[in-house]
Coordinates of C-alpha atoms and ligand atoms in Angstrom, one line a residue:
X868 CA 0.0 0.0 0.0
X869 CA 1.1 3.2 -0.5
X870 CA 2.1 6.0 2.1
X871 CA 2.7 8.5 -0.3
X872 CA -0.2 10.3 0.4
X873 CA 0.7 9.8 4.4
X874 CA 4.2 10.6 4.0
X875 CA 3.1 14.2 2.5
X876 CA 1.2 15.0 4.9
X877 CA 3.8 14.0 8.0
X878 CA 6.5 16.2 6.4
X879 CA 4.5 19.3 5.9
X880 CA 4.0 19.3 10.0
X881 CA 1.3 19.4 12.0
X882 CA -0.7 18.2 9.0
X883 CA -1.3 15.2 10.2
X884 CA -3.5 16.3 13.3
X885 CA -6.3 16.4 10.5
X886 CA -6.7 13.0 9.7
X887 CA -9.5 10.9 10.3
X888 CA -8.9 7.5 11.0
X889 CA -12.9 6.5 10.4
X890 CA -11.9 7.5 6.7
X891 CA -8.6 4.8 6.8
X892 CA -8.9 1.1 6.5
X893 CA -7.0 -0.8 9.1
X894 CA -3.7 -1.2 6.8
X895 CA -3.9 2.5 5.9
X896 CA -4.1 3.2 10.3
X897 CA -1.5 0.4 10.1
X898 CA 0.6 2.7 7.9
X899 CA -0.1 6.1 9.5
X900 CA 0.9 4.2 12.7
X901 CA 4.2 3.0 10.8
X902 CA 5.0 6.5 10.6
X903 CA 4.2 8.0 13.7
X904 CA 6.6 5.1 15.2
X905 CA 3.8 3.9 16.9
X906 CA 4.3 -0.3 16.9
X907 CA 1.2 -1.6 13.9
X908 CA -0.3 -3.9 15.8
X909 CA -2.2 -1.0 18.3
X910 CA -4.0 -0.1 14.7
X911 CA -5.5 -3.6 14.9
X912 CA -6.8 -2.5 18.7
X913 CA -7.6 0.9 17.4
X914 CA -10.3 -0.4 14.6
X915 CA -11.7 -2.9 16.8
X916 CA -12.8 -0.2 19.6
X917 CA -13.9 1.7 16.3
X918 CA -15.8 -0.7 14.5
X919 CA -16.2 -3.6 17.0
X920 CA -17.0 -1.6 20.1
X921 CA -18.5 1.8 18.4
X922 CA -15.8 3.5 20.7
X923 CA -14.3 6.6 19.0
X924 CA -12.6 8.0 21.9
X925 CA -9.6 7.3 22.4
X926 CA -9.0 8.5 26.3
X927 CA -11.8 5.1 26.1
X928 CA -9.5 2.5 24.9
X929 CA -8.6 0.9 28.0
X930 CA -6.5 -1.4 26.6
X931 CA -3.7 1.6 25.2
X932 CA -1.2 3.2 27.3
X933 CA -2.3 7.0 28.9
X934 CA 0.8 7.3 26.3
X935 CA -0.5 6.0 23.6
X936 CA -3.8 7.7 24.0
X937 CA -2.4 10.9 24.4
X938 CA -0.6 10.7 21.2
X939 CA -3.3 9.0 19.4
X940 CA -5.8 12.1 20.3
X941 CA -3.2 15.0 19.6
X942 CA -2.7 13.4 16.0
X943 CA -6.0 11.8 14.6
X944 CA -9.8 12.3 15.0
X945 CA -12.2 9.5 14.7
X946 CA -15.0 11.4 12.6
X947 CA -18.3 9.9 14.0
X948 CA -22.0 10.9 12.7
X949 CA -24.9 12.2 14.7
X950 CA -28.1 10.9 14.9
X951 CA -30.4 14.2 14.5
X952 CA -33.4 12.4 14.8
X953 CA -35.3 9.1 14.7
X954 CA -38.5 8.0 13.9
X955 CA -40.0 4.4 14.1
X956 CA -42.7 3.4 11.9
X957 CA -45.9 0.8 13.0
X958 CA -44.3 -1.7 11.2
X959 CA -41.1 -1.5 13.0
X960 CA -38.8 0.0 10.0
X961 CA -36.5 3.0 11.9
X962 CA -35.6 6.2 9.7
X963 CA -32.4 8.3 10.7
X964 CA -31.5 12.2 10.0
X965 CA -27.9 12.0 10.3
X966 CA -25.9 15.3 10.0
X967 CA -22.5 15.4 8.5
X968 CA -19.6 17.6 9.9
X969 CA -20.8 19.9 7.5
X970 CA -24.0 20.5 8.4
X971 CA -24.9 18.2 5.5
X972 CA -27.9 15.6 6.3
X973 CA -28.2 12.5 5.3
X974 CA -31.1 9.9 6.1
X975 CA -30.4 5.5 6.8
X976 CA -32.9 3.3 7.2
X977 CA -33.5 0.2 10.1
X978 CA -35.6 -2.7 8.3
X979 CA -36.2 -5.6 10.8
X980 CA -36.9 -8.8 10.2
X981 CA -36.5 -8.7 6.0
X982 CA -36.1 -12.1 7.4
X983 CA -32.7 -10.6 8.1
X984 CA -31.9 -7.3 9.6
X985 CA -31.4 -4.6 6.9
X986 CA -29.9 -1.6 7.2
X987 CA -30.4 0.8 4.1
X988 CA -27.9 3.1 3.9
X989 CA -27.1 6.2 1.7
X990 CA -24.2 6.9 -0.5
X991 CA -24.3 10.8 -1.5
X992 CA -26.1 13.6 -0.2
X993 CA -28.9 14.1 -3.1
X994 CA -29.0 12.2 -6.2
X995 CA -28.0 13.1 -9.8
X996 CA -29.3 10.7 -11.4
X997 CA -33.5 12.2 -11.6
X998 CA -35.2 9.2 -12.1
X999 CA -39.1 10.5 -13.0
X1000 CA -40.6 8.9 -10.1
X1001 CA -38.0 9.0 -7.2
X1002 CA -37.9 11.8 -4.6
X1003 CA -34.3 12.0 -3.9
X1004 CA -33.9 12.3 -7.4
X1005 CA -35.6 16.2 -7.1
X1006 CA -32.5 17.3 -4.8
X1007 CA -30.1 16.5 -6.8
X1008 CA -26.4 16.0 -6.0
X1009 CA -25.4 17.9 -3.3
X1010 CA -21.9 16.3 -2.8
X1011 CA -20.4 12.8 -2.7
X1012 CA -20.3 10.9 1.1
X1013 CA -16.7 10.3 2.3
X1014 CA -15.8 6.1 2.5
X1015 CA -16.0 7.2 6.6
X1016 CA -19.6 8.5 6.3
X1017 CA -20.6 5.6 4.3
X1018 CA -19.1 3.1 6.8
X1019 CA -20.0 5.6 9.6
X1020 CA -23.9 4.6 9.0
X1021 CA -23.5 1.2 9.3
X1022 CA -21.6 1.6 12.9
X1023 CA -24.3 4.2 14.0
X1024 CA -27.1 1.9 12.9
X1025 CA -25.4 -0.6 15.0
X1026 CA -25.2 0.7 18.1
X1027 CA -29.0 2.2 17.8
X1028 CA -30.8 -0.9 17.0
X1029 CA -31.0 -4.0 19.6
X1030 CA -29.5 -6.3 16.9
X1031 CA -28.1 -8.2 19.8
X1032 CA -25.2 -9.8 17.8
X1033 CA -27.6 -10.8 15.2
X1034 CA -26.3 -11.0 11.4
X1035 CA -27.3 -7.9 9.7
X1036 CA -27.6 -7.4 5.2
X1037 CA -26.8 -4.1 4.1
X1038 CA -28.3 -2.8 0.8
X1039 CA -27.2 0.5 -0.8
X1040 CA -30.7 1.5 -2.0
X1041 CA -30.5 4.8 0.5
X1042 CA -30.0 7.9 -0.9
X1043 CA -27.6 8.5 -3.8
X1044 CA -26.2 6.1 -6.7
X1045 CA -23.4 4.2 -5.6
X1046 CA -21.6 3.8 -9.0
X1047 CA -21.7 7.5 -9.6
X1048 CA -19.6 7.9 -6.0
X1049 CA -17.3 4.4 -6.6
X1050 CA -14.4 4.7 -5.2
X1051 CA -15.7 5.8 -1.5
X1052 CA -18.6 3.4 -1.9
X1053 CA -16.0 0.6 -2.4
X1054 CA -13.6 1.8 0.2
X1055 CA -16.3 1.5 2.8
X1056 CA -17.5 -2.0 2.2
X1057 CA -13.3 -2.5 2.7
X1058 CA -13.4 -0.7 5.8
X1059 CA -16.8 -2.8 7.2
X1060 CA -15.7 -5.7 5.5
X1061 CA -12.5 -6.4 7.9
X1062 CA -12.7 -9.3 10.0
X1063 CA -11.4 -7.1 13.0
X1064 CA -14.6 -4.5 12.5
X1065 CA -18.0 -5.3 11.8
X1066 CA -16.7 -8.4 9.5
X1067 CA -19.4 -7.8 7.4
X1068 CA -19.3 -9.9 4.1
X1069 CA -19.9 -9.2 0.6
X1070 CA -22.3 -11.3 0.3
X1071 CA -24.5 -9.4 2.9
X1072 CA -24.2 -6.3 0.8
X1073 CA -26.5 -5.4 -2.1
X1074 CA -25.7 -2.9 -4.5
X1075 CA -28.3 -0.6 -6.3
X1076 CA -27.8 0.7 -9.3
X1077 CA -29.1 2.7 -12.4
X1078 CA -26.3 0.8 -14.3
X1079 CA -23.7 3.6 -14.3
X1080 CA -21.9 1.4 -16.8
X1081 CA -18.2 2.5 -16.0
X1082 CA -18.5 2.0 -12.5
X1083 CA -20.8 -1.8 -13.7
X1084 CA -17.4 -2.7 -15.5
X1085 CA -15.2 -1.7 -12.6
X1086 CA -17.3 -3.9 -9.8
X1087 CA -16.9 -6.6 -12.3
X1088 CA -12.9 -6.8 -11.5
X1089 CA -13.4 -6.1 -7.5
X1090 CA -12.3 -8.6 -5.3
X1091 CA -14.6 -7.7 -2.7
X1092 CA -17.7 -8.2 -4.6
X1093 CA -21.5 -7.3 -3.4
X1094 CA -24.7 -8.8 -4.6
X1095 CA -26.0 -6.7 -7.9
X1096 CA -29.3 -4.6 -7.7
X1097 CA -29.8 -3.5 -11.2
X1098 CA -33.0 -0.4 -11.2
X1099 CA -34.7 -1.2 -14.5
X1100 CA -38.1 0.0 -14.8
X1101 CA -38.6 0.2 -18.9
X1102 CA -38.1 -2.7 -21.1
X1103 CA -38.2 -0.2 -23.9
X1104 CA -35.5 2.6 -24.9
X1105 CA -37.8 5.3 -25.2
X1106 CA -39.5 4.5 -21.8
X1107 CA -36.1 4.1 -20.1
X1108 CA -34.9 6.9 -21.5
X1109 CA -38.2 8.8 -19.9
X1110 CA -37.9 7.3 -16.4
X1111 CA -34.5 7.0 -16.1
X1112 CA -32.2 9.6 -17.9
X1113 CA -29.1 8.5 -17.1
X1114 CA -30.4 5.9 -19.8
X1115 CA -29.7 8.1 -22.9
X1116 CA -25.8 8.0 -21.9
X1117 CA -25.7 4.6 -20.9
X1118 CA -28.2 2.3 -23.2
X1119 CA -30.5 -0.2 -22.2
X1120 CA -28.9 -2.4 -24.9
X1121 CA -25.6 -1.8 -22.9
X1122 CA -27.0 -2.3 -19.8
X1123 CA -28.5 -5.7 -20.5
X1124 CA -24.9 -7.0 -22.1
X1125 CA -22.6 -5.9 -19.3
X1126 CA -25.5 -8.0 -16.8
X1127 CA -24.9 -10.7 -19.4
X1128 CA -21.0 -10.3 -18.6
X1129 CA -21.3 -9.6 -15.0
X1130 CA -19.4 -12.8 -13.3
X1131 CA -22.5 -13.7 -10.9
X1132 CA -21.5 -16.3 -8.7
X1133 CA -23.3 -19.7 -8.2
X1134 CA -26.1 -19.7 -6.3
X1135 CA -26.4 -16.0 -6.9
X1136 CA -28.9 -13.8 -9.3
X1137 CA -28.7 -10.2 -10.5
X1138 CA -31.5 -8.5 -9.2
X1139 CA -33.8 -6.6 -11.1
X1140 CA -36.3 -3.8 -9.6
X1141 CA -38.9 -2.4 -11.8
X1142 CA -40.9 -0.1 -10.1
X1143 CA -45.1 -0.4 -11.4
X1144 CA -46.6 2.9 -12.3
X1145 CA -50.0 2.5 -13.3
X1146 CA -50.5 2.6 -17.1
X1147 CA -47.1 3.6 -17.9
X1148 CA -45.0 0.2 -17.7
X1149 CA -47.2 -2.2 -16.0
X1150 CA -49.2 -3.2 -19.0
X1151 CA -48.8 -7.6 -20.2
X1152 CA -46.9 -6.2 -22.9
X1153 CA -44.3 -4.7 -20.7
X1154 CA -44.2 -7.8 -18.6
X1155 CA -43.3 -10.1 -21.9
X1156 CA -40.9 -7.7 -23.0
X1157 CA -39.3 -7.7 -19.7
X1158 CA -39.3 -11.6 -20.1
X1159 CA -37.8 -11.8 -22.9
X1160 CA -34.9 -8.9 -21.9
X1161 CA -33.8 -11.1 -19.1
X1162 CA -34.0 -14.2 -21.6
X1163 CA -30.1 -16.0 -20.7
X1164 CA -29.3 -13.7 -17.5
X1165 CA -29.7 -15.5 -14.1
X1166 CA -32.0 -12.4 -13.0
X1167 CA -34.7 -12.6 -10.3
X1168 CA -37.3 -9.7 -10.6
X1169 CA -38.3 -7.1 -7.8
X1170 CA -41.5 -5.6 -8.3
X1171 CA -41.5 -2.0 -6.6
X1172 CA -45.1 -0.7 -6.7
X1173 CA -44.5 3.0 -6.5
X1174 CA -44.7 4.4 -3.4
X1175 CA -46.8 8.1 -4.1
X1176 CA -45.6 11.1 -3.1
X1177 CA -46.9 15.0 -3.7
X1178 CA -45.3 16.3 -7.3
X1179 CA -44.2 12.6 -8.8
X1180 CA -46.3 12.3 -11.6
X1181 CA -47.1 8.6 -11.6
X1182 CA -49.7 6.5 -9.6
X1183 CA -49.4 3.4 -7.6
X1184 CA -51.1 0.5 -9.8
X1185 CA -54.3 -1.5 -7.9
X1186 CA -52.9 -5.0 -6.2
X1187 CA -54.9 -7.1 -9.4
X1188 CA -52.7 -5.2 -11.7
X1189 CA -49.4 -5.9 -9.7
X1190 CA -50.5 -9.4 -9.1
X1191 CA -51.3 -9.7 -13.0
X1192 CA -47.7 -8.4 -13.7
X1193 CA -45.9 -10.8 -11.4
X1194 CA -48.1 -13.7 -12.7
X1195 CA -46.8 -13.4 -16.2
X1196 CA -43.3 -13.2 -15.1
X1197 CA -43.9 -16.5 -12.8
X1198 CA -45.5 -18.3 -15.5
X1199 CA -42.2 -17.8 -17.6
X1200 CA -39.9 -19.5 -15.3
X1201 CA -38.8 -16.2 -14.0
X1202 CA -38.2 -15.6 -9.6
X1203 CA -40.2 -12.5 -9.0
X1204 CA -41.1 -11.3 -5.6
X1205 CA -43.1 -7.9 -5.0
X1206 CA -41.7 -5.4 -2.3
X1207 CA -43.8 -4.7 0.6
X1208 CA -43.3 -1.2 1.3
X1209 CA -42.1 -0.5 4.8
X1210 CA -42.0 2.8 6.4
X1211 CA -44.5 4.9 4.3
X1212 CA -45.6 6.4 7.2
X1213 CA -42.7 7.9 7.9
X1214 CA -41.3 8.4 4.5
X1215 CA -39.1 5.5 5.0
X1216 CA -39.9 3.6 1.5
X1217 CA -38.0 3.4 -1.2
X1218 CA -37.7 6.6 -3.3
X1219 CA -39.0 8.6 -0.4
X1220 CA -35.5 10.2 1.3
X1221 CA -34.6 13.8 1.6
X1222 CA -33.8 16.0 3.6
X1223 CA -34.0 20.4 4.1
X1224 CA -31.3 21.8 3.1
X1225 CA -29.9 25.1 4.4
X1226 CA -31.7 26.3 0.5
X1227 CA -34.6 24.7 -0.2
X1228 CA -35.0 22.9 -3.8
X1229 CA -38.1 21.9 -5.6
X1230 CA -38.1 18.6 -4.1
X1231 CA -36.9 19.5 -0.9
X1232 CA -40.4 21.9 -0.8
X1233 CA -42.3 19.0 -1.9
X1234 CA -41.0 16.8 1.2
X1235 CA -42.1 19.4 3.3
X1236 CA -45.8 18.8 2.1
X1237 CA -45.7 15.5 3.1
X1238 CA -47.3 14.6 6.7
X1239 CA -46.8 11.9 7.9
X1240 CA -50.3 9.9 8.6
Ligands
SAH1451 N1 -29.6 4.9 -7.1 C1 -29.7 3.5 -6.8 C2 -30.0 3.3 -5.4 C3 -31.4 3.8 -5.0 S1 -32.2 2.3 -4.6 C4 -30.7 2.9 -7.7 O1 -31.4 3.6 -8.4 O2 -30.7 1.7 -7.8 C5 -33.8 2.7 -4.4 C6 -34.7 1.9 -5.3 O3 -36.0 2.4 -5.1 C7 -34.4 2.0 -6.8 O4 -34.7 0.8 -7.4 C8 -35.3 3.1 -7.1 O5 -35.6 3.2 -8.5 C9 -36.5 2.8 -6.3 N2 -37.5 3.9 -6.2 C10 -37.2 5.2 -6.3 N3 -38.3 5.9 -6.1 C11 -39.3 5.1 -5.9 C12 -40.7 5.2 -5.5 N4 -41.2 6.4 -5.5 N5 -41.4 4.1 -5.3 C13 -40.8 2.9 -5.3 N6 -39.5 2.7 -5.6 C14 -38.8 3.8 -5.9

């Protein structure tokens, strides 16, 4: 690994007093460490009072010297994330403002029982990506998370929810898309991944995505590999291109041939979520079509029925219709399951997360408008 970056920093002084080790992984502490002449194996101890124990303090970390600890707190922070607010909806599902360091909010979601625990956690602040029916998608992109503040939900969530050293999944499906911010969203699943931290597996993580196809290829290669999410919604270009705009850069077409190429593993199935919208792509025709896309990819369907909001232009299609969709997809040999919604109430579901900004945006003043029932 390289300490370039480390090295930089150490020789232009007190520089180093600015790093956060919630944005290292445990060989880059391991390295900083190194440098300070501080023996590697306390990073080891460091990360699991981190990421183990949710300590971030390290006057907390019993098992350092008062040495140690004073020279660990004059040089490095531990970046941590509050918890503005919580709210916990009747059927369980917990919804978290977070605010950033700068002010920034984020929200992250608790899903119990899913049969696993789920937490649903975010991956920018905003969106870019404006898909037609999405909420988050009216904000925008206000900035990228850090690897820390992507890791730094899962470690909050942890310590708020009585998982009880229960196995938890963790889907990116928050707010944000995770290809269009890879190289933190990767860093983090390193960073949970490690076996002296939360140890959380790949194979626990799901990654959403609008098939940003640059970043598609990349997670192709990664060691560390998460299960695919792919947000498809049209079977048609012109449709896709409608709901989804990042589809005129990045084709349908395309999409559907790196899925072919993506090295699934055995056992495994690409995910595929199509959100219904009444009488726009819900129709036995678009069910066929959808079919016969996923004809040769080991795909298993997701059926979204949209979740409404005030200033989305689409409706959520009757249960018959949903039913009637999923039918035609079963009847081909195809595994589809339909999303129960959780957290409506409290604006919890999918598509459903912002947050105020210090400026308030079109979709920000829509949010607003929504009261919770
Ligand atoms: N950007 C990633 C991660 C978001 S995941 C992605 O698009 O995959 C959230 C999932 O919820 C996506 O499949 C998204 O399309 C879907 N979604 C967005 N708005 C929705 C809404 N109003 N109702 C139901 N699902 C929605």
């Amino acid at each position: 690994m390289t300490t370039d970056w480390l090295t930089s920093r150490y020789t232009r002084g007190n520089l180093m007093a600015t790093i956060d080790l919630a944005e290292l992984e445990r060989e880059e502490i391991e390295d900083a460490f190194d440098l300070l002449g501080v023996p590697r194996f306390h990073a080891r101890q460091v990360f699991r009072w981190i990421y183990a124990r949710g300590v971030t303090d390290f006057n907390l970390m019993t098992d350092l010297s008062q040495a140690l600890r004073r020279t660990l707190s004059a040089t490095f922070t531990v970046g941590s994330l509050a918890v503005e607010t919580h709210q916990t909806s009747s059927d369980g599902t917990t919804k978290y403002l977070i605010k950033l360091a700068d002010g920034r909010e984020i929200e992250s979601v608790f899903i119990p029982d899913t049969p696993a625990q789920t937490f649903c956690i975010s991956t920018q602040v905003g969106c870019a990506m404006n898909c037609a029916f999405c909420l988050t998608g009216k904000m925008g992109l206000v900035r990228n998370l850090t690897a820390g503040e992507i890791a730094g939900q899962v470690r909050v969530l942890v310590k708020h929810t009585p998982l009880a050293g229960r196995a938890f999944n963790i889907v990116l499906m928050g707010m944000g898309e995770p290809l269009h911010n890879y190289a933190a969203t990767m860093k983090a699943l390193r960073i949970l991944a490690d076996a002296d931290g939360l140890a959380l597996p790949a194979k626990r993580v799901t990654l959403s995505t609008v098939g940003v196809l640059p970043g598609l290829e990349k997670l192709a290669q990664e060691p560390l590999m998460p299960n695919l999410a792919i947000s498809l919604h049209a079977t048609t270009t012109e449709q896709r291109d409608r709901l989804v705009p990042v589809n005129r850069k990045y084709t349908l077409e395309e999409l559907i041939d790196a899925c072919k190429r993506f090295p699934v593993a055995k056992r495994r199935r690409i995910t595929f979520e199509y959100v219904l919208l009444d009488r726009v792509n819900d129709t036995p025709e678009d069910a066929r079509r959808l079919v016969r896309l996923l004809n040769g990819i080991k795909a298993k369907v997701n059926l979204l029925p949209l979740n409404e909001a005030p200033g989305i232009e689409f409706t959520r299609p009757s249960d018959e219709r949903v039913n009637a969709f999923a039918k035609i997809l079963a009847d081909r040999g195809l595994v589809v399951s339909v999303r129960r919604s959780r957290g409506r109430d409290i604006r919890a579901a999918c598509g459903q997360l912002i947050v105020e900004g210090a400026r308030s945006s079109r979709g920000q003043d829509l949010a607003r408008a929504i009261q919770p029932r």
